[in-house]
XYZ file of C-alpha atoms in Angstrom:
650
model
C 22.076 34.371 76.636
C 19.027 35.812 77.910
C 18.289 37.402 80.979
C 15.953 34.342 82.041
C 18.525 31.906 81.615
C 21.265 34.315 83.810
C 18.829 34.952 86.864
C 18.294 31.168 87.037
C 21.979 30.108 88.415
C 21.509 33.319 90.704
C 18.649 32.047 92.325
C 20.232 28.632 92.574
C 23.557 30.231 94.886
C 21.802 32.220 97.317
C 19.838 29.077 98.383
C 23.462 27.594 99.228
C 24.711 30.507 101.202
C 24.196 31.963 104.982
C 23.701 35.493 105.293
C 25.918 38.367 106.831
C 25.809 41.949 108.078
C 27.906 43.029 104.875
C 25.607 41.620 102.346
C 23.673 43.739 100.138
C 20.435 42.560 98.547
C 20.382 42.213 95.056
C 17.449 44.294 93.743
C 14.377 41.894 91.978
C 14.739 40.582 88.869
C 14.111 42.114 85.361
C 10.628 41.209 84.016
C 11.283 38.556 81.101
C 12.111 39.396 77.343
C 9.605 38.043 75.328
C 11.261 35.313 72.394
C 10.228 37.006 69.485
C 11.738 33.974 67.163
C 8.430 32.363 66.387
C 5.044 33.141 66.891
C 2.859 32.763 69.702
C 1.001 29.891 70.354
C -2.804 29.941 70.659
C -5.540 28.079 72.405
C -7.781 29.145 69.962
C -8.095 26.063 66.988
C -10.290 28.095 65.047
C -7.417 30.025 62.961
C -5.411 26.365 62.130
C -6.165 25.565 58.015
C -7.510 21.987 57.661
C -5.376 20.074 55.188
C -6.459 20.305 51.372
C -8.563 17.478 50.092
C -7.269 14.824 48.089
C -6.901 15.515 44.198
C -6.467 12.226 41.257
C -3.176 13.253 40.248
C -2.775 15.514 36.633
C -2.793 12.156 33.901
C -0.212 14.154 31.850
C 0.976 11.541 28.759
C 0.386 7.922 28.702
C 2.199 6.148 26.437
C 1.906 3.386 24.170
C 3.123 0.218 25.659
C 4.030 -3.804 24.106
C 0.840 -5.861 24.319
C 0.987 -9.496 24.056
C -0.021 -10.880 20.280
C -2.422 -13.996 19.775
C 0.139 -15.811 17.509
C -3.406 -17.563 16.095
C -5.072 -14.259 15.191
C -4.218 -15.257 11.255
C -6.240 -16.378 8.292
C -5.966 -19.627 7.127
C -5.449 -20.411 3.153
C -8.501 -20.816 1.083
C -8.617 -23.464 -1.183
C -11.388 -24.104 -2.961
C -11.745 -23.401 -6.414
C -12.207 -20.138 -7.973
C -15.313 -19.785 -9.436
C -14.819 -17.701 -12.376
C -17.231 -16.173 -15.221
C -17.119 -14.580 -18.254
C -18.929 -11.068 -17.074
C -18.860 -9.527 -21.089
C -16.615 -9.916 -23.720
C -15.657 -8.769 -27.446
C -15.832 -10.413 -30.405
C -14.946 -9.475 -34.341
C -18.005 -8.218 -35.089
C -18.433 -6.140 -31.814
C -16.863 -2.916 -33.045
C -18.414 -0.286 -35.783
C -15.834 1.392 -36.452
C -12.849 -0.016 -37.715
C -14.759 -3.104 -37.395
C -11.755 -5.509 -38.466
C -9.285 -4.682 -36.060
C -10.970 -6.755 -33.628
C -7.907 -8.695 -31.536
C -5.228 -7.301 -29.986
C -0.815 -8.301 -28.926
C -0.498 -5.502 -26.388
C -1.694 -5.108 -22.532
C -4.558 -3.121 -21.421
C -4.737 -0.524 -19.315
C -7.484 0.915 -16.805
C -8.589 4.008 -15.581
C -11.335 6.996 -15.334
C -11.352 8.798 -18.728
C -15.043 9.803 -18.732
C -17.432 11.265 -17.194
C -19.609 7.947 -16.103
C -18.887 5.721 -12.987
C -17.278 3.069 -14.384
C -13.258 2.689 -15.278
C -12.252 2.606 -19.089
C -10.486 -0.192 -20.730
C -7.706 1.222 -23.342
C -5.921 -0.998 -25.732
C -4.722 -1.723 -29.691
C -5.970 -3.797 -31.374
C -4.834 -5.068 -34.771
C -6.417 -5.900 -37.827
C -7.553 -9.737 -38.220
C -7.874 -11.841 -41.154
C -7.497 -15.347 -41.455
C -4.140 -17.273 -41.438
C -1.334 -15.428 -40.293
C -2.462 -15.777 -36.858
C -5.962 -14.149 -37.631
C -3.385 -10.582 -38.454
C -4.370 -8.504 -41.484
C -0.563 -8.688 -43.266
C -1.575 -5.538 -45.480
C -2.798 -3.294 -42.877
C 0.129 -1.504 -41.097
C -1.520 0.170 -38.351
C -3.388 -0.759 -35.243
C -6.831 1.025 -33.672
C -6.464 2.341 -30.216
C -10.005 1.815 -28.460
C -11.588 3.437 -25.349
C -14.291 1.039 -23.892
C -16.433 1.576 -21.112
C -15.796 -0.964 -17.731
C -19.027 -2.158 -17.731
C -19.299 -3.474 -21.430
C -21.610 -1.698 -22.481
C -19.767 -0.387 -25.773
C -17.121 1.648 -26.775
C -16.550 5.736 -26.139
C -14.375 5.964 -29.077
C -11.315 4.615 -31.077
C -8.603 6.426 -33.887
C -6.741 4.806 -36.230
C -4.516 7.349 -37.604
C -3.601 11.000 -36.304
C -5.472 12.826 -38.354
C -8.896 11.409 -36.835
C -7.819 12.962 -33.401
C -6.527 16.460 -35.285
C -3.052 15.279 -36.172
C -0.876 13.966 -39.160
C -2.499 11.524 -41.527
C 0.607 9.866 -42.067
C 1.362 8.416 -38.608
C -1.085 5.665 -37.600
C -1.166 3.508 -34.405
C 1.487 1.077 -33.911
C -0.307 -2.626 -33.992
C 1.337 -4.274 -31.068
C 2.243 -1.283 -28.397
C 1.133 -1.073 -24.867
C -0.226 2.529 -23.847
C 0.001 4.310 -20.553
C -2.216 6.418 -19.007
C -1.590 9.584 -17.340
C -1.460 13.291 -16.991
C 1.237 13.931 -18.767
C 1.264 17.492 -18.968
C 0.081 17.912 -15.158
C -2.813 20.122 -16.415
C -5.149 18.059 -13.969
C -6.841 16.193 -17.159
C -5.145 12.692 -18.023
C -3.672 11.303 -21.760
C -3.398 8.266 -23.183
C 0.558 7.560 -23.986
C 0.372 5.686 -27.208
C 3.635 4.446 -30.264
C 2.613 6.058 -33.531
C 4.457 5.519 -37.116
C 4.912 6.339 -40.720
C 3.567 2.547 -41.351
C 7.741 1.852 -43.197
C 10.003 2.253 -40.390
C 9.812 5.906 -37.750
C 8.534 5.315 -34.860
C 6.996 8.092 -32.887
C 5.316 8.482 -29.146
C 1.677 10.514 -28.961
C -0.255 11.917 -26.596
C -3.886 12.237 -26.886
C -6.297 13.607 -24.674
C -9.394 11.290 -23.094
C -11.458 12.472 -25.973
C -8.897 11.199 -29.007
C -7.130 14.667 -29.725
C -3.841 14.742 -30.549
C -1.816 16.888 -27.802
C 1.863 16.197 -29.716
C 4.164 14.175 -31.122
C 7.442 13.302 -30.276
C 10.315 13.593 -32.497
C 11.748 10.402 -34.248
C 13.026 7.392 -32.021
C 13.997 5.770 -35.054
C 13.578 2.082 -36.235
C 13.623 -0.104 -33.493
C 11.280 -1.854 -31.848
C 9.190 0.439 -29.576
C 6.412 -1.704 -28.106
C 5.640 0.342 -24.858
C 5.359 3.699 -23.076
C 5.301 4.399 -19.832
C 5.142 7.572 -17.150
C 6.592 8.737 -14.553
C 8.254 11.847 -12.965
C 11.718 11.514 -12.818
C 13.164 14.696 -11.325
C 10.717 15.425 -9.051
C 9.990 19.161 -10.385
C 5.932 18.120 -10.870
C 6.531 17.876 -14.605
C 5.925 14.161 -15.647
C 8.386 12.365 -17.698
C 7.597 9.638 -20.924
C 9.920 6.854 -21.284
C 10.346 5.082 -24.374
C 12.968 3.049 -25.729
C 15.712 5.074 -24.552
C 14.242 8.364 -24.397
C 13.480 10.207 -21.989
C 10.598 13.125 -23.036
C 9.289 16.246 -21.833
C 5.628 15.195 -20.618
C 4.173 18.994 -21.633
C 5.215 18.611 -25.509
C 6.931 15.416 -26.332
C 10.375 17.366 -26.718
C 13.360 14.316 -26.012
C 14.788 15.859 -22.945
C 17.590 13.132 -23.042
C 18.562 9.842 -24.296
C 21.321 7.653 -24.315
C 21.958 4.276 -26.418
C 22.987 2.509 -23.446
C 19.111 2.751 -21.927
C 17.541 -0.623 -23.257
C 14.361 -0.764 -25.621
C 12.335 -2.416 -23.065
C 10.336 -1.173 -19.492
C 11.570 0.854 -16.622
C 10.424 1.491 -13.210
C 11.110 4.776 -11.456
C 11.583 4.773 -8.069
C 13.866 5.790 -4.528
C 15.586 2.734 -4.270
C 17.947 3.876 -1.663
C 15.750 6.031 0.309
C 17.938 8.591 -0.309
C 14.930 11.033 -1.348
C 16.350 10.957 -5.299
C 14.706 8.522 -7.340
C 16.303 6.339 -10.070
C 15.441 5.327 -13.320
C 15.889 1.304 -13.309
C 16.367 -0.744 -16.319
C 18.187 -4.286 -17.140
C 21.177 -2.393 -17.918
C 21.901 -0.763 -14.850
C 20.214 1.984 -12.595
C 20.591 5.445 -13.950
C 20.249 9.436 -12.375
C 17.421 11.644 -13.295
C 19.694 13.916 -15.152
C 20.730 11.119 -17.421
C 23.982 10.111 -15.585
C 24.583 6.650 -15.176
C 24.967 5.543 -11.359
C 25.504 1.856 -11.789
C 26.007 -0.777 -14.199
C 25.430 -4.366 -13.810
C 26.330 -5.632 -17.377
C 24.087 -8.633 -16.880
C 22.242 -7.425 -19.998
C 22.246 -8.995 -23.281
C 20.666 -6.410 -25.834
C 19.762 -9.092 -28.363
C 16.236 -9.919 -26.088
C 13.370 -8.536 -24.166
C 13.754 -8.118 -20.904
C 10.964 -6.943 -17.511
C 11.619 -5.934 -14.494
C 10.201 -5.779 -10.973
C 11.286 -4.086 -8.094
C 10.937 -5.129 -4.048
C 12.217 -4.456 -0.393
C 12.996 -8.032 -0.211
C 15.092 -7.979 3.218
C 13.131 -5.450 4.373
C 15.293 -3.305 5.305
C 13.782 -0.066 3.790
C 15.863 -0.733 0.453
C 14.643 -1.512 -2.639
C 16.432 -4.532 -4.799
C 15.415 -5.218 -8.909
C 14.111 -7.824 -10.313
C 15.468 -8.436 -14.051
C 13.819 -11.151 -16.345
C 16.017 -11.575 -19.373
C 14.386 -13.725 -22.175
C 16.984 -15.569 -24.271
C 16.751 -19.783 -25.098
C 20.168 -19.189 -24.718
C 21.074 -16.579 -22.380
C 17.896 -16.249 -20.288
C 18.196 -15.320 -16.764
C 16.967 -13.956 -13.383
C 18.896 -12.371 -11.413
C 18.282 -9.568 -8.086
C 20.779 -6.691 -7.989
C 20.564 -4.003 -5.117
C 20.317 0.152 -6.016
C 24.515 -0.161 -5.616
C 24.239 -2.849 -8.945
C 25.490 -5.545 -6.769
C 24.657 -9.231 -7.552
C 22.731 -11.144 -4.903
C 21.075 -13.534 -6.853
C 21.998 -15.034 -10.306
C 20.069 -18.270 -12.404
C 20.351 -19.260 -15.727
C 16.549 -19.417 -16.400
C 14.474 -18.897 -19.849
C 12.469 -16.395 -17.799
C 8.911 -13.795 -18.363
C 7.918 -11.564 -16.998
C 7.825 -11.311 -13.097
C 5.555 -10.525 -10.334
C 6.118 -10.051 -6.751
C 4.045 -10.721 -3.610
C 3.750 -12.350 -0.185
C 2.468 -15.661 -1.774
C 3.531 -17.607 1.542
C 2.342 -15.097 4.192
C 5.650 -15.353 5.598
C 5.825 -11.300 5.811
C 8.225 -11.248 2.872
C 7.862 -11.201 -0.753
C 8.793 -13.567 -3.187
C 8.955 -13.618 -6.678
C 6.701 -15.357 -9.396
C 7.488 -16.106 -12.570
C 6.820 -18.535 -15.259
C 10.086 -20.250 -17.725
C 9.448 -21.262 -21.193
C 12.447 -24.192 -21.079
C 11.268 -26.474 -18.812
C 7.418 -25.229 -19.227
C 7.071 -23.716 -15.405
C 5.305 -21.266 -13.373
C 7.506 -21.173 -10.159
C 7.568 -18.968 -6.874
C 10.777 -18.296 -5.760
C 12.479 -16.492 -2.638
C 14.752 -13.440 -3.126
C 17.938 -16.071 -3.419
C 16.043 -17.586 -5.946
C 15.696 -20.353 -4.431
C 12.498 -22.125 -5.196
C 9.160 -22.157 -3.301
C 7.497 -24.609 -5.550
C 7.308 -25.380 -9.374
C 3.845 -25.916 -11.266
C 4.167 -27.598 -14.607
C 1.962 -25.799 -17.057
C 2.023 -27.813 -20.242
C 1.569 -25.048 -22.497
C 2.048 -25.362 -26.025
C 5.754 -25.107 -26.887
C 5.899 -22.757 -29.406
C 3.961 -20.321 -27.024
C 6.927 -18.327 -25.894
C 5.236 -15.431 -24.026
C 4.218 -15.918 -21.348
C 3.108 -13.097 -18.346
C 2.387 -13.212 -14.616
C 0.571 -11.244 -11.795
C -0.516 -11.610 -8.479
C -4.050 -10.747 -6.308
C -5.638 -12.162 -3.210
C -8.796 -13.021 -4.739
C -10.409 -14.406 -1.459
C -8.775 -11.392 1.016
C -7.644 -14.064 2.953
C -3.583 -12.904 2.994
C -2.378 -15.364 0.587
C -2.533 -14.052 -2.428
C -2.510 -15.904 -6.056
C -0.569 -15.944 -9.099
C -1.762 -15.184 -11.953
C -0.062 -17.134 -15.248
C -1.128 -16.192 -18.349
C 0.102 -17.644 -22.036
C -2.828 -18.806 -24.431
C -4.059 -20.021 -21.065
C -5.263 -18.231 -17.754
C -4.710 -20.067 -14.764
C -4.472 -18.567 -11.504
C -2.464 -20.839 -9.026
C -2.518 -21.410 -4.859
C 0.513 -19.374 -3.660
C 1.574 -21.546 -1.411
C 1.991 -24.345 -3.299
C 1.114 -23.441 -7.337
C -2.039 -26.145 -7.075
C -4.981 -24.835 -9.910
C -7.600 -22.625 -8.460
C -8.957 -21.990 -12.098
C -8.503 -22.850 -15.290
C -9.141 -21.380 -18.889
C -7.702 -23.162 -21.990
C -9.372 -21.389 -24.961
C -8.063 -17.782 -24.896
C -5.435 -17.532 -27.799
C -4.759 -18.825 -31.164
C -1.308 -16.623 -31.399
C 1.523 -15.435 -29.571
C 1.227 -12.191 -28.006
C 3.852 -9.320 -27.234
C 3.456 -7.005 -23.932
C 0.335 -8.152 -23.015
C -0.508 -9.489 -19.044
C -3.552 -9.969 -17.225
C -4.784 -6.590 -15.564
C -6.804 -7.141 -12.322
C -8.780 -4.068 -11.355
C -12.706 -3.628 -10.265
C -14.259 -2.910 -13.904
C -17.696 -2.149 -13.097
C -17.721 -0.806 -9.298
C -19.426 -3.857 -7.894
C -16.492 -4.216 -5.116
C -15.291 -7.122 -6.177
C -12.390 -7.791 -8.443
C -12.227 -8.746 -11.924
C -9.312 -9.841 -14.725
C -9.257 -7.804 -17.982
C -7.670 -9.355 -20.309
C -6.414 -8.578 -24.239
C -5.427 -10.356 -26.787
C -5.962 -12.447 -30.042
C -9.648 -13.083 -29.029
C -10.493 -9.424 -28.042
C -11.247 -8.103 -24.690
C -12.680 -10.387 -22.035
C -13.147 -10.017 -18.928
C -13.437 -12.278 -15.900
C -14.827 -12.009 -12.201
C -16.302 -14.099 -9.357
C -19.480 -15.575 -10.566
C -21.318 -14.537 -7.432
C -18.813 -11.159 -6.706
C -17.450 -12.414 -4.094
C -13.630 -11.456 -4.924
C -11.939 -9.337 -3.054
C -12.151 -5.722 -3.664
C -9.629 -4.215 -5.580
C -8.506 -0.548 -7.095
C -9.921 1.151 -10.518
C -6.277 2.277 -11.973
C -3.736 -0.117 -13.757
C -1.886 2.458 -15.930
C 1.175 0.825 -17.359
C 2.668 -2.512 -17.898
C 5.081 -1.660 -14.880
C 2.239 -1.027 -12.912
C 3.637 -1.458 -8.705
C -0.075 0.855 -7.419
C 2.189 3.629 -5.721
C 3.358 4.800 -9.210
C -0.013 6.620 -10.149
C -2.806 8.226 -8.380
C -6.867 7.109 -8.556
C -7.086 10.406 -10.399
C -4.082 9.136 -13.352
C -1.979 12.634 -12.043
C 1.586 11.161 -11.228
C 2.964 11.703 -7.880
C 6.452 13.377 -7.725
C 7.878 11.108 -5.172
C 7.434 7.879 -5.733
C 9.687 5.966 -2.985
C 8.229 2.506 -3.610
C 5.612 0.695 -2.653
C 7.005 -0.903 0.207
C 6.372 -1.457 3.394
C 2.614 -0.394 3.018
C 2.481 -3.288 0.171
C 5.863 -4.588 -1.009
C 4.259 -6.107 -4.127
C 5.061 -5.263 -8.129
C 2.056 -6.159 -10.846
C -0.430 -7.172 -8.411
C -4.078 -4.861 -8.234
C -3.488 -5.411 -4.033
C -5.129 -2.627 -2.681
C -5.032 -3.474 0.982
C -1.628 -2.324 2.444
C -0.486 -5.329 4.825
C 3.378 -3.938 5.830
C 4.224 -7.550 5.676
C 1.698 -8.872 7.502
C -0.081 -10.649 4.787
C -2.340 -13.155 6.398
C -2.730 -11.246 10.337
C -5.707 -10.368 11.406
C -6.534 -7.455 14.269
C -7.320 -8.280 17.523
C -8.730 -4.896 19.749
C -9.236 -5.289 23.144
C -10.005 -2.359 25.878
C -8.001 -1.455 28.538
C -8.131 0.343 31.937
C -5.156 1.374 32.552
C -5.507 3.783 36.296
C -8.673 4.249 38.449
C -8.779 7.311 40.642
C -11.759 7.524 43.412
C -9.887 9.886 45.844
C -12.389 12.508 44.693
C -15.475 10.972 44.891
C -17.137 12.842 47.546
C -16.960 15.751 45.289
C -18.983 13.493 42.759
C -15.674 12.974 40.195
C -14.287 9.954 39.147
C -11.101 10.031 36.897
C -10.035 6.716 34.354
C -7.062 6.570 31.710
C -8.369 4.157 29.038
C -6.433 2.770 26.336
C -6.907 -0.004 23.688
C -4.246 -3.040 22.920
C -3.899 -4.665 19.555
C -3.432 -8.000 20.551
C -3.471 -9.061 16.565
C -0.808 -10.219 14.375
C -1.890 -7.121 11.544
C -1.581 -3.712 12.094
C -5.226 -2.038 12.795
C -5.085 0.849 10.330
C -8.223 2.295 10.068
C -10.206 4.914 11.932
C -9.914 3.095 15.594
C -12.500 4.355 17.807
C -14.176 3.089 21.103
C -17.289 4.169 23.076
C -18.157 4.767 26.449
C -20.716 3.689 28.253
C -22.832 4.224 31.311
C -24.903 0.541 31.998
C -27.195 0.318 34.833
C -28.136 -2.513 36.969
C -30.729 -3.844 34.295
C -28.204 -3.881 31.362
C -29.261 -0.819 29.582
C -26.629 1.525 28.314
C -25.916 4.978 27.720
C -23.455 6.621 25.701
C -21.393 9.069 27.191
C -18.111 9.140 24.778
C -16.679 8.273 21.934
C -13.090 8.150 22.391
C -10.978 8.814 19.271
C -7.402 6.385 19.198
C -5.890 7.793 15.956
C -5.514 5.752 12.697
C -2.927 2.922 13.652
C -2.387 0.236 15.881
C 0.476 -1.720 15.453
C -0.088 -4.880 16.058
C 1.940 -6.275 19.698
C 1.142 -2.944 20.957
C -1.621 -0.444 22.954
C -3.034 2.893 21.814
C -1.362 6.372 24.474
C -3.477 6.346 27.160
C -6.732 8.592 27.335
C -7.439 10.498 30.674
C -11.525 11.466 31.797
C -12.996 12.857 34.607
C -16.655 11.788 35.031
C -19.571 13.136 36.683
C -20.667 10.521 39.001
C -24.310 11.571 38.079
C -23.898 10.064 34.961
C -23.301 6.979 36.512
C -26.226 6.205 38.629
C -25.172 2.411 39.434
C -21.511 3.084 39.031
C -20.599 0.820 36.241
C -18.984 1.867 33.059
C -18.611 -0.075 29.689
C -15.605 0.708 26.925
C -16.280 -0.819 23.530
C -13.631 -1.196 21.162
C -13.680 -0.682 17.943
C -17.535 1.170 18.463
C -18.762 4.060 16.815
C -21.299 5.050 19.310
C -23.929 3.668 17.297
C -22.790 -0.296 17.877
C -21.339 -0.425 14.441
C -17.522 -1.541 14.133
C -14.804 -0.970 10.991
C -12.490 -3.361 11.569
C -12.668 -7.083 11.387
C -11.056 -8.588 14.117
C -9.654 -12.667 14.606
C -12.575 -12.005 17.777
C -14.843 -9.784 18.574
C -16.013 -11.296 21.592
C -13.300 -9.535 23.607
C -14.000 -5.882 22.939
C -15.424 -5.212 25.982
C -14.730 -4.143 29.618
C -16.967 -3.986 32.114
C -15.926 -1.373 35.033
C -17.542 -1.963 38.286
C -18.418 -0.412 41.872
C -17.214 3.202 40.823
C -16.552 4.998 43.737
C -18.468 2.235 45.912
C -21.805 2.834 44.182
């Protein structure tokens, strides 16, 4: 207690009391301690801080959010008819050297081999004569040819080894599908080709892009070896040839491993499982890269051909395999997972497959023509049918090939059905977009249509091989769809091979980005085959507390209100517009490389000098460069903008 507060009840008595003689005066009181527990208080205002002025709070991350999707941002199907044209095409007297092996049983394949602009066309051709199916009986060994993409001749062509440096008893075998690829992973590419001794050996060569003769393989014996194709298998950056059961050393042809329980027939290499190991599939079963088996299926007959095609079908990051056995009497289709297990078994006289979103449904399906009854059909992963397209094709024309494009871009891609016919066919419901009638006179072996852009005129065309030469077909006016330069091997799924023919050592599949096998689809749709992109700008916080200091702050953002992924270089500009309309730029704003489509772009925070915006109104473009020049085609581009108003009460 302090002395204040005791002198108080003192002073309080004596005012109560009456004096006597006795009493002695208390003596005055003792001046007040001073409370030292806070400070003293001052009159004077001039020391008292003013509060701090307001600040837009730090923007720190602004994340993506849902968006809601225009379920009508979509293409709708084309459907008139494709107007197709012969652009060049060979003939039996086009060739000067080895001017008799004119036609051809095998597939073509495409890519950059020279030095020029254009892709290269590679394919064997046979020896013709009349009867017989125009083949030369007595003349054992095919011609590989190089031509240039835009017809305007061939670079060169070998007949025999010896012509490219190598043996002059191994020749080119007459119906054999090559590959192309860097083989050795030297950064130059080879041609894979099937050699033999003209009686029964059968070999695989490599030969450089100018016809030399890198090596030979040893032996695979006697059967029939009608394809090569490349891929590496153990991921160690040293590509692997497969060939009817062997497995050789891409560097020097050496047979790494081989087993007789590996079919004569294609393969596909690739992660089925996701598992970061990738298989080596075949209609047997689904082998290890080391040879081992993993999984058998024993769905295979070994008396007939077989393809195969591989797909994410549920889409659940998995791959499942497609296998085509051909057999009058044991022909089937059936879809096994990477595990071998059945999901999907019909007794069909099948060819060979290809897979794509024909029905824009965001899942692929499978197309595939049967020689018994005489069908292309589309069917779903249960193998179920889509629809069924008679074809009435001759019936002793038992091969029979598909593939698939979107000739018109507009997400509903085509199949393509080739025999001694071409026909490309709706997707959605196998009605005739074109028709060709007069391309064969004979059976052919491993041949399919190729579709690649021949000529670099950005628009697709169809190269195609067989017992009338090389012809190819495009849009009369180029207006097909763009489409890539490479189609390598005849289990070609675009993912397998780069634009430069070097291999990739990972090859998980082509899915989501595409989810398609034998289709020259360029444009990755991740299952959103017919969606378009819808941008639209967004403001997404306004801060004026700081205006009297001249700042303004924004956090801008951009919503894909689309039903397709926006996946290119998104970008949006800023704008300053005054009273009269005019604008000036004052950003570009850069939103990454992907939109997904049902959702917005983070957030992007500015502060802005209010001198920049003299009538306080801002403008955000989407999907603006700066220069008023947009990537991305959009379902509408009306709603790009937004107009910002009254900034800071200007």
């Amino acid at each position: 207690m302090s002395p204040r507060q005791l002198v108080l009840p003192a002073l309080v008595w004596l005012a109560a009391c009456k004096q006597d003689a006795s009493f002695t005066p208390l003596m005055d009181p003792l001046p007040s301690v001073e409370d030292t527990s806070a400070p003293p208080t001052s009159s004077d205002d001039s020391s008292v801080e003013p509060p701090p002025d307001p600040e837009c709070p730090e923007p720190g991350v602004v994340s993506a959010a849902p968006a809601t999707r225009n379920t009508e941002c979509r293409n709708l199907e084309q459907r008139n008819a494709l107007d197709a044209a012969e652009e060049w095409a060979t003939n039996d007297s086009t060739f000067s050297h080895h001017p008799l092996h004119s036609r051809s049983q095998g597939a073509p394949v495409v890519g950059h081999l020279t030095d020029d602009e254009y892709p290269d066309i590679v394919g064997v051709f046979f020896a013709w004569a009349p009867g017989n199916c125009g083949k030369d009986s007595t003349e054992p060994f095919g011609v590989l040819r190089v031509v240039s993409g835009d017809g305007s001749g061939e670079h060169w062509s070998i007949k025999t080894l010896d012509e490219g440096g190598g043996s002059d008893s191994l020749g080119l075998l007459r119906a054999f599908s090559p590959a192309l690829a860097d083989v050795d992973a030297d950064g130059e590419p080879e041609i894979v080709v099937g050699v033999w001794d003209g009686v029964s050996d059968r070999y695989i060569a490599a030969l450089s892009a100018e016809g030399a003769v890198e090596w030979v393989s040893p032996s695979l014996g006697s059967g029939l070896v009608q394809l090569a194709e490349v891929y590496d298998i153990d991921q160690d950056g040293q590509p692997e040839v497969y060939a009817d059961g062997h497995v050789l050393d891409g560097a020097t042809g050496a047979v790494l491993w081989a087993s007789a329980e590996l079919p004569a027939g294609p393969s596909i290499v690739a992660d089925l499982d996701g598992d970061g190991s990738q298989e080596l599939i075949n209609a047997a079963g689904v082998w290890n890269d080391d040879g081992t088996e993993r999984c058998r299926h024993n769905l295979y007959d070994s008396r007939y051909g077989y393809d195969l095609a591989v797909a994410d079908f549920e889409g659940d990051g998995e791959g499942e395999v497609v296998t085509a056995q051909m057999s009058a009497t044991s022909g089937h289709i059936s879809v096994t997972t990477a595990q071998c297990r059945l999901k999907a078994f019909s007794y069909q006289n099948v060819r060979s497959p290809t897979i794509a979103d024909f029905d824009a449904d965001g899942l692929p399906e499978i197309g595939i023509s049967t020689l018994s009854p005489d069908e292309f059909m589309v069917l779903e992963a249960d193998l179920s049918p889509i629809w069924q397209q008679n074809m009435a094709t001759p019936s002793y024309d038992f091969v029979k090939t598909a593939a698939s494009f979107d000739f018109e871009g507009d997400g509903f891609p085509e199949a393509i059905h080739m025999t001694r016919q071409i026909r490309l066919l709706s997707g959605t419901d196998g009605q005739p977009r074109y028709s060709d009638d007069g391309l064969l006179d004979c059976p052919m072996a491993y041949d399919h249509p190729v579709v690649v852009d021949i000529d670099n005129d950005d628009s697709a065309e169809l190269v195609l091989l067989g017992n009338y030469g090389l012809r190819i077909l495009g849009d009369r006016l180029n207006g097909w769809a763009d489409a890539g330069e490479v189609w390598n091997q005849h289990s070609f799924s675009l993912t397998n091979i780069n634009p430069d023919l070097t291999v990739p050592t990972y090859s998980a599949g082509n899915w989501p980005e595409y989810n398609t096998f034998r289709s020259g689809e360029t444009r990755a749709n991740r299952g959103q085959a017919s969606g378009r992109v819808d941008l639209q700008s967004e403001l997404v916080h306004r801060c004026e507390v700081e205006c009297d200091r001249g700042m303004v702050q924004l956090t801008l953002r951009l919503a894909n209100a689309g039903m397709a992924d926006a996946g290119d270089v998104i970008t949006a500009a800023l704008y300053a517009e005054s009273d009269a309309g005019a604008r000036t730029l004052l950003h570009v704003l850069d939103f990454g490389t992907l939109v997904r489509s049902g959702y917005t772009t983070e957030g992007l925070t500015l502060q802005l000098d209010l001198e920049d915006l003299p009538d306080g109104r801002l403008v955000l473009v989407a999907d603006d460069d700066g220069e008023g020049t947009s990537r991305i085609d959009e379902c509408d581009e009306d709603n790009n903008v937004l107009v910002m108003m009254d900034l800071c009460g200007i």
